[in-house]
PDB file of C-alpha atoms in Angstrom:
ATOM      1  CA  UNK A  11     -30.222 -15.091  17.781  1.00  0.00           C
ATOM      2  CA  UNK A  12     -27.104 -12.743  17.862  1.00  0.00           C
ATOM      3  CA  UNK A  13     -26.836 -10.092  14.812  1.00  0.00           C
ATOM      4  CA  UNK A  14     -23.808  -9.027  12.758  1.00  0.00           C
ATOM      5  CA  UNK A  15     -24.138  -6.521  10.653  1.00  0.00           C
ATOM      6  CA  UNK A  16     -21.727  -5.318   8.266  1.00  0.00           C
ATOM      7  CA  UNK A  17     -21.169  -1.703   6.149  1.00  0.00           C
ATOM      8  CA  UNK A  18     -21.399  -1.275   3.273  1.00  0.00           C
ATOM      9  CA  UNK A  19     -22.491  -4.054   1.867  1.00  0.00           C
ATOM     10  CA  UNK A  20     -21.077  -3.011  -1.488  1.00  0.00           C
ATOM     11  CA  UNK A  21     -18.631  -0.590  -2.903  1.00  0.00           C
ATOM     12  CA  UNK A  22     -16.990   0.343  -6.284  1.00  0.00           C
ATOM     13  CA  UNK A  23     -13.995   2.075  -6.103  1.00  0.00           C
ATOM     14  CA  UNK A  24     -11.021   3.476  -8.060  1.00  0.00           C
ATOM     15  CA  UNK A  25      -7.369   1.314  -8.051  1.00  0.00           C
ATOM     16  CA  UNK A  26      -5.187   3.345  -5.908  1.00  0.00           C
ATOM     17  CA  UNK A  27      -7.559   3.768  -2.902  1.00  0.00           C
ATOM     18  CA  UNK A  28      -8.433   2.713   0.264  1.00  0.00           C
ATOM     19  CA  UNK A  29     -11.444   1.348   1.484  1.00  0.00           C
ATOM     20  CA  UNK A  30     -12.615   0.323   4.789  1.00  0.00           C
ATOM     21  CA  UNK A  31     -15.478  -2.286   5.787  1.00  0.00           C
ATOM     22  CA  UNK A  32     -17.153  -2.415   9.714  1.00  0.00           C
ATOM     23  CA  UNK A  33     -18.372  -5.183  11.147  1.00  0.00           C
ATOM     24  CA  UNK A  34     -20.494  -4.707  14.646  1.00  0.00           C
ATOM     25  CA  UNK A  35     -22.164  -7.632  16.969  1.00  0.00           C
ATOM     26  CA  UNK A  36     -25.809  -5.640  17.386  1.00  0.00           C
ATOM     27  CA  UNK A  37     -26.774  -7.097  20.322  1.00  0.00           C
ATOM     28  CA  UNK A  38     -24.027  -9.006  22.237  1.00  0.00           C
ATOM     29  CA  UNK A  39     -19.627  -8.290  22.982  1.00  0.00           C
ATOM     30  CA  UNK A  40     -17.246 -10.051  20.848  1.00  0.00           C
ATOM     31  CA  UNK A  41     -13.698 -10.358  22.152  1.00  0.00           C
ATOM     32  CA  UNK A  42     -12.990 -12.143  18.950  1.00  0.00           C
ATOM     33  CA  UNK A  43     -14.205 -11.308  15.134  1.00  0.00           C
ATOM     34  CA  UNK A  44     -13.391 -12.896  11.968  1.00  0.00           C
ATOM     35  CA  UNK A  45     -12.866 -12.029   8.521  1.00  0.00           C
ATOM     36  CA  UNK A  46     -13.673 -14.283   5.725  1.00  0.00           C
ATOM     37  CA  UNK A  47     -12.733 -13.252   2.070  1.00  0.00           C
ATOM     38  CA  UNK A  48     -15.192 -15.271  -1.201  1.00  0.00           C
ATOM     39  CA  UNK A  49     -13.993 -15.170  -4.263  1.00  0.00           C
ATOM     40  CA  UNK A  50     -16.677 -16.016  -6.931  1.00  0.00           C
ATOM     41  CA  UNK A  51     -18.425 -19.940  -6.923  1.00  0.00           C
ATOM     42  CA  UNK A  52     -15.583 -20.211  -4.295  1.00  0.00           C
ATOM     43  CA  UNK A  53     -15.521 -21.343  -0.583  1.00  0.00           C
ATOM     44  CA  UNK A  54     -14.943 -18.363   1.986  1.00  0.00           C
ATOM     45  CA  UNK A  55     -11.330 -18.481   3.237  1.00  0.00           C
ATOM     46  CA  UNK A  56      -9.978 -17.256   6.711  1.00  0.00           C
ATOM     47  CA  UNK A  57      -8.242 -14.022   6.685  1.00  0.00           C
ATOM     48  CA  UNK A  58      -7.572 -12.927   9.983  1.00  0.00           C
ATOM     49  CA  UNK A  59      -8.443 -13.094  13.784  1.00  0.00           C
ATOM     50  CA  UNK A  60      -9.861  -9.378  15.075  1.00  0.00           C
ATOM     51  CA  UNK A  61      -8.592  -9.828  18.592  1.00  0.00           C
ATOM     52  CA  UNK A  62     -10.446  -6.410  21.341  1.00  0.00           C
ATOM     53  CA  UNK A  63      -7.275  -4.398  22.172  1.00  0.00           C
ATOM     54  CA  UNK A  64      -4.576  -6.105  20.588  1.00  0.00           C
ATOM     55  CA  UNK A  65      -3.266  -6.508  17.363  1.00  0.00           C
ATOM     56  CA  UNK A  66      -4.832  -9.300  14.622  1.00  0.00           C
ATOM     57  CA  UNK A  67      -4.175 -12.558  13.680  1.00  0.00           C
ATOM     58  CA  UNK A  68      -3.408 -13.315  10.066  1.00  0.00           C
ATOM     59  CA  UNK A  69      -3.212 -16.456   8.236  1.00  0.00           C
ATOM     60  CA  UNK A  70      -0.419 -17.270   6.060  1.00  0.00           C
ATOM     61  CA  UNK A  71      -0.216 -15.651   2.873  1.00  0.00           C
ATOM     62  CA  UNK A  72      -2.447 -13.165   4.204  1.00  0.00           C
ATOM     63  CA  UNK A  73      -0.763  -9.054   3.995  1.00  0.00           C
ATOM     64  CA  UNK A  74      -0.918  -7.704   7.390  1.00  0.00           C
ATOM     65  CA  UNK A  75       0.150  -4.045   5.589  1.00  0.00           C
ATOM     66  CA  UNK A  76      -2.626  -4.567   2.604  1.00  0.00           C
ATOM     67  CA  UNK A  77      -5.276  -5.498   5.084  1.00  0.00           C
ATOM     68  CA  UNK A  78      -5.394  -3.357   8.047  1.00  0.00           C
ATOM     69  CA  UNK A  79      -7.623  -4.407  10.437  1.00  0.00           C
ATOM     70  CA  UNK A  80      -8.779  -2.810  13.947  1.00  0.00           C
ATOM     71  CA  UNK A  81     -10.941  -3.768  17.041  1.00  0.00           C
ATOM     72  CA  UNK A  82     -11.470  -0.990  18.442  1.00  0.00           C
ATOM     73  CA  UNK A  83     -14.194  -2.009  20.686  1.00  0.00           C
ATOM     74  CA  UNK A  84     -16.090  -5.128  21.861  1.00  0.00           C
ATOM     75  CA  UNK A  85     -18.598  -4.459  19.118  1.00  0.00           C
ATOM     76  CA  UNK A  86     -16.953  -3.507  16.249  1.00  0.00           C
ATOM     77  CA  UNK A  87     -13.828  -4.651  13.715  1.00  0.00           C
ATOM     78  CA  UNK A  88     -13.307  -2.446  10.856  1.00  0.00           C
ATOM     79  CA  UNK A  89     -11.481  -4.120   7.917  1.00  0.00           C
ATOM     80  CA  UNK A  90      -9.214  -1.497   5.457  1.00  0.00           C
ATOM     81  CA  UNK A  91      -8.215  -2.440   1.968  1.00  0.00           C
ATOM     82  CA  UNK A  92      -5.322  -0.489   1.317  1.00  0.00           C
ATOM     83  CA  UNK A  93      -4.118   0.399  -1.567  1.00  0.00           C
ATOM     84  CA  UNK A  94      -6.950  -1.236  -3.653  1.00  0.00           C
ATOM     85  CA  UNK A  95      -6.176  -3.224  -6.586  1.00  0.00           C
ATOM     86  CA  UNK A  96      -8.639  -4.950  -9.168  1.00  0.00           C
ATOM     87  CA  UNK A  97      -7.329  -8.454  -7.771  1.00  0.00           C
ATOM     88  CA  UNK A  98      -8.416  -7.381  -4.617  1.00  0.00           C
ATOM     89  CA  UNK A  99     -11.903  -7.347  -5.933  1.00  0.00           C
ATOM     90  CA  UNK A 100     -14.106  -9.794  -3.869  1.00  0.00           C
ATOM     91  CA  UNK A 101     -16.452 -10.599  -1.097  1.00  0.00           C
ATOM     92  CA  UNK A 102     -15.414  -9.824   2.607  1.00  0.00           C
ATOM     93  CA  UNK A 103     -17.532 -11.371   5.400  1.00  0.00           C
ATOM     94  CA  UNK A 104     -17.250 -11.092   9.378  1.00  0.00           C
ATOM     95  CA  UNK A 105     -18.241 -13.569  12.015  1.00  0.00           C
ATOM     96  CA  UNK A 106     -18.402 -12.802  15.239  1.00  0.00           C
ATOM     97  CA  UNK A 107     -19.794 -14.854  18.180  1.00  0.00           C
ATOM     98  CA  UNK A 108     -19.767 -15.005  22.440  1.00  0.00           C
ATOM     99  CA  UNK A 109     -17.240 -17.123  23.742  1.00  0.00           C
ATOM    100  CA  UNK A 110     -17.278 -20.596  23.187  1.00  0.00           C
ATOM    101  CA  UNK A 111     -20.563 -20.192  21.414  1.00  0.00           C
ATOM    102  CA  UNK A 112     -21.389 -20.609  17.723  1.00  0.00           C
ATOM    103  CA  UNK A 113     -19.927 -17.991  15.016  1.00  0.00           C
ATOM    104  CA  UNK A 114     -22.936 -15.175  13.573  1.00  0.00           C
ATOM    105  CA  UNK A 115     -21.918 -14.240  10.287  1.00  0.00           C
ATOM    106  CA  UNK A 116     -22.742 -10.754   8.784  1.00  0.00           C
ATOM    107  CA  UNK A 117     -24.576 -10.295   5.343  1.00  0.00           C
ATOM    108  CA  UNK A 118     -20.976  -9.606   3.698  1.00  0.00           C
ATOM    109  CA  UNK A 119     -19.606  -6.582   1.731  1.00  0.00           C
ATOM    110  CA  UNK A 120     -19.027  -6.821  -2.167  1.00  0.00           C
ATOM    111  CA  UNK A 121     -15.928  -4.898  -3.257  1.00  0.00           C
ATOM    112  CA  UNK A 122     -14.970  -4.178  -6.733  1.00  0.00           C
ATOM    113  CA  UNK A 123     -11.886  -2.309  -7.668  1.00  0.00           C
ATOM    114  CA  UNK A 124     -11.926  -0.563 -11.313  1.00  0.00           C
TER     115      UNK A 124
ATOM    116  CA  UNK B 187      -3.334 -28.217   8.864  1.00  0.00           C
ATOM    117  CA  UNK B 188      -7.150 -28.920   8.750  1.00  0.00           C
ATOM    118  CA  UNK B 189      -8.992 -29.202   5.361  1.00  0.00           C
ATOM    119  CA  UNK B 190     -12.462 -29.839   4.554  1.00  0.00           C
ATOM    120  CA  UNK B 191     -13.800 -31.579   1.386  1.00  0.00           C
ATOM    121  CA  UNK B 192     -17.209 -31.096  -0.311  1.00  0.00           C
ATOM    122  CA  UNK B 193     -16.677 -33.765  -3.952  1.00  0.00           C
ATOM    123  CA  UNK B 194     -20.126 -32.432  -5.144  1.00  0.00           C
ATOM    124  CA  UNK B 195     -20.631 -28.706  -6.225  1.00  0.00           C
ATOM    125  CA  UNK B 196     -23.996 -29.264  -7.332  1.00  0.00           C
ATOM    126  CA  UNK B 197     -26.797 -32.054  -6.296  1.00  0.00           C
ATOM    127  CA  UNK B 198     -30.316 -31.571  -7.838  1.00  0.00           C
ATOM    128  CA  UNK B 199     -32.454 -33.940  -6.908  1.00  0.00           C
ATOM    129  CA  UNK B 200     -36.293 -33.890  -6.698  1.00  0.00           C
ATOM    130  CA  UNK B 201     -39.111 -33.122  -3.997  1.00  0.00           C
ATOM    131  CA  UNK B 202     -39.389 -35.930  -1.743  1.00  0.00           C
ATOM    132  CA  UNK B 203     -36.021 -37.733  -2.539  1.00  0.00           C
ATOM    133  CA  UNK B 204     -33.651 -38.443  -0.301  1.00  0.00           C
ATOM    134  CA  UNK B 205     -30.366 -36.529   0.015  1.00  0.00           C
ATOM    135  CA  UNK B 206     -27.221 -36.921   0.956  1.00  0.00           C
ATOM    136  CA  UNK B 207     -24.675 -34.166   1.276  1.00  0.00           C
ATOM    137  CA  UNK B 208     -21.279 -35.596   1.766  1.00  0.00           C
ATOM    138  CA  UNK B 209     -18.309 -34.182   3.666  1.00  0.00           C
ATOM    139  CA  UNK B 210     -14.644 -35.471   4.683  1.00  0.00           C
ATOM    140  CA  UNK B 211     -12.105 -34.095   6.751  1.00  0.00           C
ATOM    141  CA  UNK B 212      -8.663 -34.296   7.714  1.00  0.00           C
ATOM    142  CA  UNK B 213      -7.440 -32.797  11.250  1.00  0.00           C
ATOM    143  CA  UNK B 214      -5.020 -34.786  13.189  1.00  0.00           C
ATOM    144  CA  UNK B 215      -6.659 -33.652  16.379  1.00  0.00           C
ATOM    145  CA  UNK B 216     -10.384 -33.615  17.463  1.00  0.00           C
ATOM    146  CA  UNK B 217     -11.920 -30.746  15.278  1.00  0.00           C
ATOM    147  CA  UNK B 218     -15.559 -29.744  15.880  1.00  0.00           C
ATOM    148  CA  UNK B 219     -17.943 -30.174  12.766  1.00  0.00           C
ATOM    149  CA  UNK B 220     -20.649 -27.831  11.474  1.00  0.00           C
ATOM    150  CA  UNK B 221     -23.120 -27.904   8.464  1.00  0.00           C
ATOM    151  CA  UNK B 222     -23.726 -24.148   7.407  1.00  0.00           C
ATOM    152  CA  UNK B 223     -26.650 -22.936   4.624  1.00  0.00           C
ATOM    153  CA  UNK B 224     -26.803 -20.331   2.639  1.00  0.00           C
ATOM    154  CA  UNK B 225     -30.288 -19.218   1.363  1.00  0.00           C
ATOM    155  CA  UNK B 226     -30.262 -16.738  -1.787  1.00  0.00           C
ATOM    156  CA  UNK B 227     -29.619 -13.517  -1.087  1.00  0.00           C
ATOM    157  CA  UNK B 228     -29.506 -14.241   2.340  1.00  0.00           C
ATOM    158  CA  UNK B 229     -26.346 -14.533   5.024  1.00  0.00           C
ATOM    159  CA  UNK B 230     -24.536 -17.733   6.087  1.00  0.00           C
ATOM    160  CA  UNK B 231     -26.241 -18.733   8.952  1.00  0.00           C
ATOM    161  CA  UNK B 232     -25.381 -22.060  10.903  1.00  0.00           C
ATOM    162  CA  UNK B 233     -27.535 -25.250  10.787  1.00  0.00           C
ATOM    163  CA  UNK B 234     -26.346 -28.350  13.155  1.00  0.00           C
ATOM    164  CA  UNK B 235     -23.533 -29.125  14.506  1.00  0.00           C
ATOM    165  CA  UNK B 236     -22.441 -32.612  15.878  1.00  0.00           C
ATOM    166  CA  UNK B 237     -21.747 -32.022  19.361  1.00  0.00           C
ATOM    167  CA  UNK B 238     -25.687 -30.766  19.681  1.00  0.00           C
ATOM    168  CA  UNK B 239     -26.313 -33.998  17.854  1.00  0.00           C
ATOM    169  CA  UNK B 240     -29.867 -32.530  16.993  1.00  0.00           C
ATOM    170  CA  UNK B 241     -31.881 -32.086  13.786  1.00  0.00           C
ATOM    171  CA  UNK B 242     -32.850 -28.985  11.807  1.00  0.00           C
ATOM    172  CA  UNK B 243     -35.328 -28.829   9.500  1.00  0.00           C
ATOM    173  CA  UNK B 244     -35.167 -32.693   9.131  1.00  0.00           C
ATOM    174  CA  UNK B 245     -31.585 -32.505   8.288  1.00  0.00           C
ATOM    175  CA  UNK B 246     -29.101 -34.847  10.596  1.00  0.00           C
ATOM    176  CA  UNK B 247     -25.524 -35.401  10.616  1.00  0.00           C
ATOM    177  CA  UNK B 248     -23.464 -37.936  11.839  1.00  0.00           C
ATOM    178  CA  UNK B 249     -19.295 -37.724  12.759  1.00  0.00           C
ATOM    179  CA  UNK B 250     -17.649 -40.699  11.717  1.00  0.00           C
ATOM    180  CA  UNK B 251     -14.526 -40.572  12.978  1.00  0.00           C
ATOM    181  CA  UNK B 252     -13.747 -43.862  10.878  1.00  0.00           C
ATOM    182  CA  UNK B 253     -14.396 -42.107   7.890  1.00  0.00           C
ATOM    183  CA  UNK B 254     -13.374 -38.806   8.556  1.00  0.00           C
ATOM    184  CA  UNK B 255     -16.692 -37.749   7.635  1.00  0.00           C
ATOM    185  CA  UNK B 256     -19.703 -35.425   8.249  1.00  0.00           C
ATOM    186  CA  UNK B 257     -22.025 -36.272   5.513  1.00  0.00           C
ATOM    187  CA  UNK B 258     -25.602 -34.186   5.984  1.00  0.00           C
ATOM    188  CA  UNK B 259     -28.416 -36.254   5.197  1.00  0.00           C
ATOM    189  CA  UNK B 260     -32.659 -35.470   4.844  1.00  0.00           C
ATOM    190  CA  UNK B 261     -35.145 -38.581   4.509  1.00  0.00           C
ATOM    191  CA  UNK B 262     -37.025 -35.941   2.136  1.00  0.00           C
ATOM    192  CA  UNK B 263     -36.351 -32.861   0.186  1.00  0.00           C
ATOM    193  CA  UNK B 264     -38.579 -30.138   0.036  1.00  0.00           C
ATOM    194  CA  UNK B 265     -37.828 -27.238  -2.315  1.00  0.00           C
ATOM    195  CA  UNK B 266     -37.364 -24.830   0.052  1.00  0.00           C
ATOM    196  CA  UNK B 267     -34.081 -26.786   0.362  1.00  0.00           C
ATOM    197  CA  UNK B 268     -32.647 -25.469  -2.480  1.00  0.00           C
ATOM    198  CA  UNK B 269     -29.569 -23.576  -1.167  1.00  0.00           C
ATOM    199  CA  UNK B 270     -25.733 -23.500  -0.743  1.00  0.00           C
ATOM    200  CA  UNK B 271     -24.751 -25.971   1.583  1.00  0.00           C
ATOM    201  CA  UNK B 272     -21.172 -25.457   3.206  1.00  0.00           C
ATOM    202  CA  UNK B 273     -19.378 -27.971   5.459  1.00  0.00           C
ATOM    203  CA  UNK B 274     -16.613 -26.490   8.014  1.00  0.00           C
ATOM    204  CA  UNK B 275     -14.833 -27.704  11.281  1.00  0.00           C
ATOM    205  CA  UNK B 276     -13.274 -25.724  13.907  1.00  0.00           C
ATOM    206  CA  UNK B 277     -10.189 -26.761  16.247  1.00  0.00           C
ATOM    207  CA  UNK B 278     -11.449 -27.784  19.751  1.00  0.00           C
ATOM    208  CA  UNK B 279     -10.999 -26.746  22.348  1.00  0.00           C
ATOM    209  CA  UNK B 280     -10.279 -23.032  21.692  1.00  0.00           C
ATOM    210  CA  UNK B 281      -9.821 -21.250  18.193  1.00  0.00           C
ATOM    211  CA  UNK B 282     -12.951 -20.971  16.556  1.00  0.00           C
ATOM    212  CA  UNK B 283     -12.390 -19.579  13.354  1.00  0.00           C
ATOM    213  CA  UNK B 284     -13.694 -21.933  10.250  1.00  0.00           C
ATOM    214  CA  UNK B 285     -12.110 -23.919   8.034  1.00  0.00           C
ATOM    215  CA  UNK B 286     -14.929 -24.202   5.203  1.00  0.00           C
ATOM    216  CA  UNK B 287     -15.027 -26.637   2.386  1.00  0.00           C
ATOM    217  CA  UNK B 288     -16.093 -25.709  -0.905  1.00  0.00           C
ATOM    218  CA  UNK B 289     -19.347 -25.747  -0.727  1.00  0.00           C
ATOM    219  CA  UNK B 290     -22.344 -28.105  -2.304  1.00  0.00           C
ATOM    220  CA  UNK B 291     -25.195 -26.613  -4.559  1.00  0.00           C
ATOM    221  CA  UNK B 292     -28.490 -28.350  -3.335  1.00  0.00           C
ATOM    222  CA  UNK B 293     -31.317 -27.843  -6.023  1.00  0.00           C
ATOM    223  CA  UNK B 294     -34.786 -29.721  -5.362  1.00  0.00           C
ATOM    224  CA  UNK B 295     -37.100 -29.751  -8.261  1.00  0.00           C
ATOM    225  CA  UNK B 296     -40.917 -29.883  -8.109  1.00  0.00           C
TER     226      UNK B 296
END
């Protein structure tokens, strides 16, 4: 099956910085990526739509300006915490899939902000 | 807007017993359904879905549109079972981001 991978898969850093997480599809294109944010013995919410070439998607209550994200490429979504706050501590997961087809999820990316 | 419920956060239940896994839904169109595991330590990775209408590792699932409901089912649990299970559904046709419910803890004792 498809592979997602995601970097890093964990990071500690300081309140006040930024911090970016990339997503790539390994072995197939994705027009379209996801990202999925899990807070602890919680479900994984939608964050935003990654679209190739044009700008992303967010859900509602989601901070476009907090949460820069960027599809540069068919294989790869980067995802930048700005600004990084404790609350803002969490786990952030990609999907990413072909079409029409069923959604690959990468192994996700622990962030905690001192 | 679409939700997905999971009532149970944990089921333990032992090897050889049947389980049940239930799931509702509410989506006031026609919403694609899909049963999703999580392993320890390992990544979310997608078990059935009901338009395949298949079974996976002796799990089945059947959309009741009645009910609103997905529940996941196995005759028999094996240990190797033991997991996260998540329920989610997905607008059709088009958008395919996931709308997840909570999640069910699955633990099958020897």
């Amino acid at each position: 099956g498809a592979v997602v991978s995601q970097h890093p898969s964990w990071v500690i850093c300081k309140s006040g910085t930024s911090v970016k997480i990339e997503c790539r599809s390994l072995d197939f294109q994705a027009t379209t990526m996801f990202w999925y944010r899990q807070f602890p013995k919680q479900s994984l919410m939608l964050m935003a739509t990654s679209n190739e070439g044009s700008k992303a998607t967010y859900e509602q209550g989601v901070e476009k300006d907090k949460f820069l994200i960027n599809h540069a490429s068919l294989t790869l979504s980067t995802l930048t915490v700005t600004s990084a706050h404790p609350e803002d501590s969490s786990f952030y997961i990609c999907s990413a899939g072909r079409l029409e087809e069923t959604q690959y999820f990468g192994p996700g990316t622990r962030l905690l902000v001192l | 807007a679409q939700r997905v419920t999971q009532p149970e956060k944990l089921l333990s239940v032992f090897k050889g017993a049947p389980v049940e896994l239930k799931c509702n839904y509410s989506y006031s169109g026609s919403p694609e359904l899909f049963w999703y595991v999580q392993y320890s330590r390992q990544r979310l990775q997608l078990l059935l879905r009901h338009i395949s209408r298949e079974s996976i590792k002796g799990f089945t699932a059947d959309l009741n549109k009645g009910e609103t409901s997905f529940h996941l089912k196995k005759p028999f649990a094996q240990e190797e079972d033991s997991a996260m299970y998540y329920c989610a559904l997905t607008r059709r046709p088009g958008r395919r981001a996931l709308t997840f419910g909570s999640g069910t803890r699955l633990q099958v004792q020897p």
